[in-house]
Short mmCIF file of C-alpha atoms in Angstrom, two decimals:
data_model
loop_
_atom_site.label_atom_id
_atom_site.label_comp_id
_atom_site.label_asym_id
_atom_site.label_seq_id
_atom_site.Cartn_x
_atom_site.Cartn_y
_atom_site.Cartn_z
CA UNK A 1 -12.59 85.51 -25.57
CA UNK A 2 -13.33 82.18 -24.18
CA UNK A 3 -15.03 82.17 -20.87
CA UNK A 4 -12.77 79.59 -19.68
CA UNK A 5 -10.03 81.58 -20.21
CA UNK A 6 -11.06 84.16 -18.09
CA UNK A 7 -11.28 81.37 -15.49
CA UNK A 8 -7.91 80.69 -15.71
CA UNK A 9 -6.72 83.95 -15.80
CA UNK A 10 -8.13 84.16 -12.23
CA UNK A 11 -6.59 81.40 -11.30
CA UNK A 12 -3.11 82.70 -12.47
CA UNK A 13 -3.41 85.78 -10.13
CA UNK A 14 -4.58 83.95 -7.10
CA UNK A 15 -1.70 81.71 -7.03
CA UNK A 16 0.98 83.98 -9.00
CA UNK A 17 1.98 81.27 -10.71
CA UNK A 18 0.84 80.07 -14.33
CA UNK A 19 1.86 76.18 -13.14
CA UNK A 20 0.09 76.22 -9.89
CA UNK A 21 -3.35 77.73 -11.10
CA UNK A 22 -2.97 74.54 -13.52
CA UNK A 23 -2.36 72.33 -11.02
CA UNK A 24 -5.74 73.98 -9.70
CA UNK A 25 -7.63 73.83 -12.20
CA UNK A 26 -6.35 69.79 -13.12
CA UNK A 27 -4.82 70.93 -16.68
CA UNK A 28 -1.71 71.05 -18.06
CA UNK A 29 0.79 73.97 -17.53
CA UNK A 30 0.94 74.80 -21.10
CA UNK A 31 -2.90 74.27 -21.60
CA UNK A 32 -3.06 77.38 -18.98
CA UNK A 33 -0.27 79.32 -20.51
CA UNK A 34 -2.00 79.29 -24.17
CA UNK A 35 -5.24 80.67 -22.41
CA UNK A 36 -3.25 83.60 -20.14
CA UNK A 37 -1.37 84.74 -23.97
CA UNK A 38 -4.91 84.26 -25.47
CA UNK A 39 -6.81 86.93 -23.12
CA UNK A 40 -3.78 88.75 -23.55
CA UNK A 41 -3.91 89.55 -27.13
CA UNK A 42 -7.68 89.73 -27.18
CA UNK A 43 -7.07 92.44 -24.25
CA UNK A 44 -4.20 94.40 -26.62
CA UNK A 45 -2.56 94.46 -23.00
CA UNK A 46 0.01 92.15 -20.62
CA UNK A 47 -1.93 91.48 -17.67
CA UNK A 48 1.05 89.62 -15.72
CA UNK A 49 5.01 90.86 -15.62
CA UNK A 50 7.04 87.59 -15.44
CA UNK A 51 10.53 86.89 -14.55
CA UNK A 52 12.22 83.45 -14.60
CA UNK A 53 11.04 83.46 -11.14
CA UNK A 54 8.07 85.24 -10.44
CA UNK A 55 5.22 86.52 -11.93
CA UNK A 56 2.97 89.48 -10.57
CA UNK A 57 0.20 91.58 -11.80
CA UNK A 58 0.88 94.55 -13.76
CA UNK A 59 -0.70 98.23 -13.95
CA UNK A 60 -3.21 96.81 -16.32
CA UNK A 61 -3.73 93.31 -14.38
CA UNK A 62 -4.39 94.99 -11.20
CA UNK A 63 -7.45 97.28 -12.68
CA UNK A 64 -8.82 94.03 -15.15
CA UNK A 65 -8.70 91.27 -12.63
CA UNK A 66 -11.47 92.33 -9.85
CA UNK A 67 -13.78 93.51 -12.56
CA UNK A 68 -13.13 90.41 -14.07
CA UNK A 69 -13.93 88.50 -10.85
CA UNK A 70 -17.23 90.41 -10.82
CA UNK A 71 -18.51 89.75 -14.02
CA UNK A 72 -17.99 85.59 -13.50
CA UNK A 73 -19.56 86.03 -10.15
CA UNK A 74 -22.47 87.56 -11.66
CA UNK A 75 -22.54 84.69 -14.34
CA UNK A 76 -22.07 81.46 -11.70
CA UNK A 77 -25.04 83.19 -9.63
CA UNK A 78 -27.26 82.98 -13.25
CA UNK A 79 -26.39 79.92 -13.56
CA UNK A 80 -27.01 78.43 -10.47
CA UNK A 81 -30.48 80.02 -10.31
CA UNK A 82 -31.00 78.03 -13.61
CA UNK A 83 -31.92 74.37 -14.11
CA UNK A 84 -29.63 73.23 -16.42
CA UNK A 85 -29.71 70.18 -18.44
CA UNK A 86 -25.92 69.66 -17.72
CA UNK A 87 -26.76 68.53 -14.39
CA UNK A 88 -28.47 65.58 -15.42
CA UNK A 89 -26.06 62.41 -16.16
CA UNK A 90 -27.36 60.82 -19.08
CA UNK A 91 -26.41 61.04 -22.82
CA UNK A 92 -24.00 58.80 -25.09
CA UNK A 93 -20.42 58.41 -23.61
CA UNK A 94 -17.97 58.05 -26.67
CA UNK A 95 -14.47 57.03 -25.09
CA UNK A 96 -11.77 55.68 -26.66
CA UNK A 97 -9.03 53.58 -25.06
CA UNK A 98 -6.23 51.37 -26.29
CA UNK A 99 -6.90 47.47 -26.60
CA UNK A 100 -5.30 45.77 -23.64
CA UNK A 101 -6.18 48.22 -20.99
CA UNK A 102 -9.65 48.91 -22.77
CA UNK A 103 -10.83 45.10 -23.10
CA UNK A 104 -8.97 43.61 -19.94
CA UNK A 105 -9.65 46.56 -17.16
CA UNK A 106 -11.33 49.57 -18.52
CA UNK A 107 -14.87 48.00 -19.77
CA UNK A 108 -15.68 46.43 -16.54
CA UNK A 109 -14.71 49.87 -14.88
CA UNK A 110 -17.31 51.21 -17.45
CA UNK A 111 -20.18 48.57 -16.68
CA UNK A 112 -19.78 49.40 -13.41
CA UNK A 113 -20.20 53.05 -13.91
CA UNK A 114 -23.21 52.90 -16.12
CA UNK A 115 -25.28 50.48 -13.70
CA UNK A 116 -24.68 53.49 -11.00
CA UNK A 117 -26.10 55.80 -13.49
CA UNK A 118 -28.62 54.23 -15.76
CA UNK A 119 -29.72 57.10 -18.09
CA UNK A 120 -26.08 56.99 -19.54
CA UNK A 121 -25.23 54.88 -23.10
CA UNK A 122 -21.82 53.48 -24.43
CA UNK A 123 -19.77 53.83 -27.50
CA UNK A 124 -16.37 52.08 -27.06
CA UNK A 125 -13.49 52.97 -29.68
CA UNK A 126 -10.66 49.96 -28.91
CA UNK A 127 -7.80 50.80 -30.47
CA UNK A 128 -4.02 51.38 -30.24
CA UNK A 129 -3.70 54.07 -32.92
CA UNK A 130 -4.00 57.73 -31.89
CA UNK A 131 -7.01 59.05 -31.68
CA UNK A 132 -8.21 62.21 -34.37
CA UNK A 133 -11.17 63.89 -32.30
CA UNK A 134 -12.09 65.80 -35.36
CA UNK A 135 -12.22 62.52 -37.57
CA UNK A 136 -13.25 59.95 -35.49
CA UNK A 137 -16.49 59.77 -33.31
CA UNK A 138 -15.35 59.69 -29.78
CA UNK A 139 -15.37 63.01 -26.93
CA UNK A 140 -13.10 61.60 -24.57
CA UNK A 141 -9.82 59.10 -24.54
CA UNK A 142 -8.20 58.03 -22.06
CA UNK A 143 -4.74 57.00 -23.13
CA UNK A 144 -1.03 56.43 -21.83
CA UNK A 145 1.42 59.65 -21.65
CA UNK A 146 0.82 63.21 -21.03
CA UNK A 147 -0.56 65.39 -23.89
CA UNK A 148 1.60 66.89 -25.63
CA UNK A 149 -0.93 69.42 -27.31
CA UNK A 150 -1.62 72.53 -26.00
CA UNK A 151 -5.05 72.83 -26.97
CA UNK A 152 -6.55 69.46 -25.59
CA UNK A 153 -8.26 69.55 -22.20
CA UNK A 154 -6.67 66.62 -20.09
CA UNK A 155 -7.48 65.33 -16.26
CA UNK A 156 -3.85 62.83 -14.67
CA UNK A 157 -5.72 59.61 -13.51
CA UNK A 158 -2.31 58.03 -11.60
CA UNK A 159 1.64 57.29 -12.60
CA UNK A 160 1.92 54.24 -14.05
CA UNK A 161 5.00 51.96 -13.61
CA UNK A 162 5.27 49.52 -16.62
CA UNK A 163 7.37 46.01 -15.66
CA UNK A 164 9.48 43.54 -17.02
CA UNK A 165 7.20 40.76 -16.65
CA UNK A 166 6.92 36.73 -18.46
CA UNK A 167 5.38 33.34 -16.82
CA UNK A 168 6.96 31.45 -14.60
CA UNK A 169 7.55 28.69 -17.45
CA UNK A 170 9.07 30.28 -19.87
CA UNK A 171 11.61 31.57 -16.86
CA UNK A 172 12.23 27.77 -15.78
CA UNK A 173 12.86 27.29 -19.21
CA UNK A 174 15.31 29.54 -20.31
CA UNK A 175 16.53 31.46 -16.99
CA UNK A 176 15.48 34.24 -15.06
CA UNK A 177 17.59 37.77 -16.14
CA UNK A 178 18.81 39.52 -13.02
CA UNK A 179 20.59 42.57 -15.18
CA UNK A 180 19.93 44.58 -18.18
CA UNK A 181 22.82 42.58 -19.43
CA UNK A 182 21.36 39.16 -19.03
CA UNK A 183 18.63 39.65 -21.75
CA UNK A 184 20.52 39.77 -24.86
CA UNK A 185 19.81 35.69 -24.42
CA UNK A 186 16.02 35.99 -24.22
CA UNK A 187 13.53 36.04 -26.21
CA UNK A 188 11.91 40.05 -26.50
CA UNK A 189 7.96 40.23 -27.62
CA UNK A 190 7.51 43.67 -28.84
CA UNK A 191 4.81 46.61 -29.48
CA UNK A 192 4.89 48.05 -33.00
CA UNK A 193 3.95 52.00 -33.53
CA UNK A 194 3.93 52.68 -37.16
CA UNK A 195 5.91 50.48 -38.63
CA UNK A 196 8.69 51.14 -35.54
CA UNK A 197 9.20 48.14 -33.68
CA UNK A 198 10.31 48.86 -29.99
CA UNK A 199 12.62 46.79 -29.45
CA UNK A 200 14.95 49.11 -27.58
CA UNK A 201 14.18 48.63 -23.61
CA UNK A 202 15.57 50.95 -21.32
CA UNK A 203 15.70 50.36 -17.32
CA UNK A 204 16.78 52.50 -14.23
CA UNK A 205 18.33 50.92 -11.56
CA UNK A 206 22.08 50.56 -9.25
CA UNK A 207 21.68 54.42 -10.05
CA UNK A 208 22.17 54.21 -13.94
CA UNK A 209 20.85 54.01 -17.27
CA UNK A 210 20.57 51.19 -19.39
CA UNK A 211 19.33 50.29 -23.17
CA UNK A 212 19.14 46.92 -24.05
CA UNK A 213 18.65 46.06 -27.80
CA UNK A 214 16.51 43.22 -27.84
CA UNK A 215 16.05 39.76 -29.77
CA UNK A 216 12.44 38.35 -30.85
CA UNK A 217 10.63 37.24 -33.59
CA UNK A 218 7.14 38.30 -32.00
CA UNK A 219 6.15 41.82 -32.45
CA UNK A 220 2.37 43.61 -33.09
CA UNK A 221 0.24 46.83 -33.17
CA UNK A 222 -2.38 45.83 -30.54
CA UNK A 223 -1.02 45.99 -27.02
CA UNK A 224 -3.56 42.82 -26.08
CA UNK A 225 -1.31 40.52 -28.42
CA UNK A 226 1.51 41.46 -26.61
CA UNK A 227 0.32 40.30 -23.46
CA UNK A 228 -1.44 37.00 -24.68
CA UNK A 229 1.95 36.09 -25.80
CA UNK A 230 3.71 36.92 -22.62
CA UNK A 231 0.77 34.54 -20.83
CA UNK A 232 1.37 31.60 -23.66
CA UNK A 233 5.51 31.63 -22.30
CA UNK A 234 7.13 33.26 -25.71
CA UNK A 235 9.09 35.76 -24.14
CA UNK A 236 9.89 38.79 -22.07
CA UNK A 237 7.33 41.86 -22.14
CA UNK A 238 7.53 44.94 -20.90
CA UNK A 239 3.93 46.22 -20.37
CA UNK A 240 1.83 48.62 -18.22
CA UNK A 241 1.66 47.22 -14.39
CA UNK A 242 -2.40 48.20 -15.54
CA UNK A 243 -2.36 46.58 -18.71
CA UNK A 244 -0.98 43.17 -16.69
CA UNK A 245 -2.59 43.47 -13.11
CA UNK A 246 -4.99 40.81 -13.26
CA UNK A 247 -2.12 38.66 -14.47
CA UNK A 248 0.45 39.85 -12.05
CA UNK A 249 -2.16 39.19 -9.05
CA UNK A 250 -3.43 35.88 -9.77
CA UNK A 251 0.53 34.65 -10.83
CA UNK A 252 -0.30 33.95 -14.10
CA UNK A 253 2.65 36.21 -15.17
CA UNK A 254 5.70 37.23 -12.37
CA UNK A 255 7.48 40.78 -12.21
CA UNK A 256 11.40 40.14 -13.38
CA UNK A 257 13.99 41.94 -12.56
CA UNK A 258 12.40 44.16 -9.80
CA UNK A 259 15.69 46.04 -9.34
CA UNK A 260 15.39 47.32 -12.55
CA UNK A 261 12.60 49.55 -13.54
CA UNK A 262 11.28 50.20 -16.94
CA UNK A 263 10.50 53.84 -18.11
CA UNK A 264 7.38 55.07 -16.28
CA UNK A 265 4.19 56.59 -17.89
CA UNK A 266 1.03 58.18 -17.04
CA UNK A 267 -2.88 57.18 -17.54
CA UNK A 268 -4.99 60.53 -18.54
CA UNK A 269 -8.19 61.21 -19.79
CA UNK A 270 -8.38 63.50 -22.31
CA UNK A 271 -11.34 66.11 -24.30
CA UNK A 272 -10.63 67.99 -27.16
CA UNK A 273 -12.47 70.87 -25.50
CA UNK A 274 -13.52 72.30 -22.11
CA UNK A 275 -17.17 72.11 -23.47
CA UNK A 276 -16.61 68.37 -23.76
CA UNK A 277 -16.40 67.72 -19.83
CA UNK A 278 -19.68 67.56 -18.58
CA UNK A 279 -20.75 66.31 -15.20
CA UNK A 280 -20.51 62.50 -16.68
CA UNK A 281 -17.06 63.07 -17.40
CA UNK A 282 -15.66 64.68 -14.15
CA UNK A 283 -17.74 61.63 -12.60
CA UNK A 284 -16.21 59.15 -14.82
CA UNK A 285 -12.95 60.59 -14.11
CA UNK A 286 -13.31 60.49 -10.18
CA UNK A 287 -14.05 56.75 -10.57
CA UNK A 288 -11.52 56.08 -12.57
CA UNK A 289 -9.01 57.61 -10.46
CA UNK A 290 -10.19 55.70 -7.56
CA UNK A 291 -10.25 52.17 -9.51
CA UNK A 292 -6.67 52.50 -10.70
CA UNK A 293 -5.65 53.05 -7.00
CA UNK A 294 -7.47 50.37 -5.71
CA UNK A 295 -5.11 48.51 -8.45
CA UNK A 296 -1.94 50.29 -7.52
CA UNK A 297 -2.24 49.77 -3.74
CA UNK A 298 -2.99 46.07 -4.62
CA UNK A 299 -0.13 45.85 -6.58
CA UNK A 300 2.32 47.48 -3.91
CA UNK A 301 0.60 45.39 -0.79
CA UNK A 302 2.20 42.45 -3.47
CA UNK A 303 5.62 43.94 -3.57
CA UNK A 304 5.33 44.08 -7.51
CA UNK A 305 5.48 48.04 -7.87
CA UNK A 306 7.25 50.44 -5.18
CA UNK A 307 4.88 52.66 -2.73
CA UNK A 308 6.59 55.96 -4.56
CA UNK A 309 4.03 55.34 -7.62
CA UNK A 310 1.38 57.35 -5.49
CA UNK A 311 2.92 60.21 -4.27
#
């Protein structure tokens, strides 16, 4: 029984709610769910009685849970009368991150970090393909979407709106698209994922849907491509507003179509492990948080992304 189970099991009876002790703790909802049915079976006994709306103790529950809250007291007071190595921020950070956001916004975030605390060293992974934490060298990741597996520890750094974005050339040049419907006549530049081109786009906007089979002849694996050939005028991109906020401040590249919003994501940092966040990497994830605010805000202040991305 891990430790940090029992953690969350707390958490679950304090807020009677397996979401909301997740919300807590900053981990996913089915990340705390696993951990509640893994005490569980350890235990040989259902701690919680759930409904499809509520969720209480039960007989068992009610005798386990303040014994339970003694023995981890009794453990955070050892450990605080301890000097622990953990406390100290030094050690190698291995992080992976894709290639645009990595090389364009991410690194200088990093240097940053690392002149603030000086003991710490860097190993940088750049790369769009998924990361295997088991085969490849790296303890943390920080990568677009939500994790979709149960057993990786992962920390929400912001929403992220992607946009519709190409210079202000290649607009003179061959129009400026108003409607999902205008860009069958443009030119599409497109992110590959194994062998899938995505050349589908879909938008939101005049409360509906719409999917928009693109044209192109320009289409890649590494994110970074994508956006050197939306600055060079080749086409339409739609990209992270993260991925293109340098561009998108200094009008090197203009938002198109703002009525029309691509398919949001989200930026997380993700560990394979509770052991893997150490005081390094809930301090790296504060700062990133506050960096890619200072970036949303910026972008919002410029009318280029709606106020709603922060709530």
């Amino acid at each position: 029984m891990l430790l940090e189970d029992l953690q969350v099991i707390l958490k679950v009876a304090e807020f009677k709610s397996i979401t909301a002790a997740a919300s807590n703790l900053d981990m996913r909802t089915a990340t705390a769910s696993a951990a509640v049915k893994r005490v569980e079976k350890s235990l040989g006994l259902e701690l919680f009685i759930r409904t499809t709306r509520h969720l209480r103790l039960s007989a068992a529950g009610e005798r386990y849970i303040p014994q339970c809250q003694q023995a981890l007291a009794m453990l955070d007071q050892a450990k605080q009368t301890m000097k622990s190595d953990d406390d100290i921020i030094d050690g190698e950070l291995r992080i992976a991150m894709s290639s645009d956001l990595g090389r364009n916004v991410v690194i200088p975030w990093l240097d940053e970090f690392m002149q603030t605390h000086t003991k710490l060293s860097l190993r940088a992974n750049v790369s769009d393909s998924k990361i295997d934490f088991y085969r490849d060298s790296v303890d943390i990741a920080l990568r677009y979407g939500k994790p979709n597996d149960a057993s990786m520890y992962g920390f929400k750094i912001c929403n992220v709106p992607r946009v519709l974005c190409a210079t202000q050339g290649y607009l003179d040049q061959h129009g400026t698209p108003s409607h999902p419907h205008d860009l069958a006549a443009h030119k599409g530049l497109f992110y590959q994922l194994h062998d899938i081109i995505k050349d589908v786009w879909e938008f939101s906007g005049e409360d509906s849907e719409f999917k928009v089979k693109m044209n192109g002849g320009h289409a890649t694996n590494d994110g970074d491509l994508v956006r050197r050939w939306c600055l060079s005028g080749k086409g339409l991109a739609v990209k992270s507003c993260l991925d293109m906020s340098n561009d998108l401040l200094a009008g090197n590249v203009v938002s198109v179509m703002p009525n029309f919003t691509p398919t949001q994501t989200e930026l997380w940092l993700v560990c394979p492990s509770r052991q893997s966040i150490t005081p390094a990497v809930r301090l790296l994830r504060d700062a990133f948080r506050e960096k890619s605010t200072a970036i949303l805000k910026a972008l919002i202040a410029r009318g280029i992304i709606d106020k709603s991305v922060l709530s």
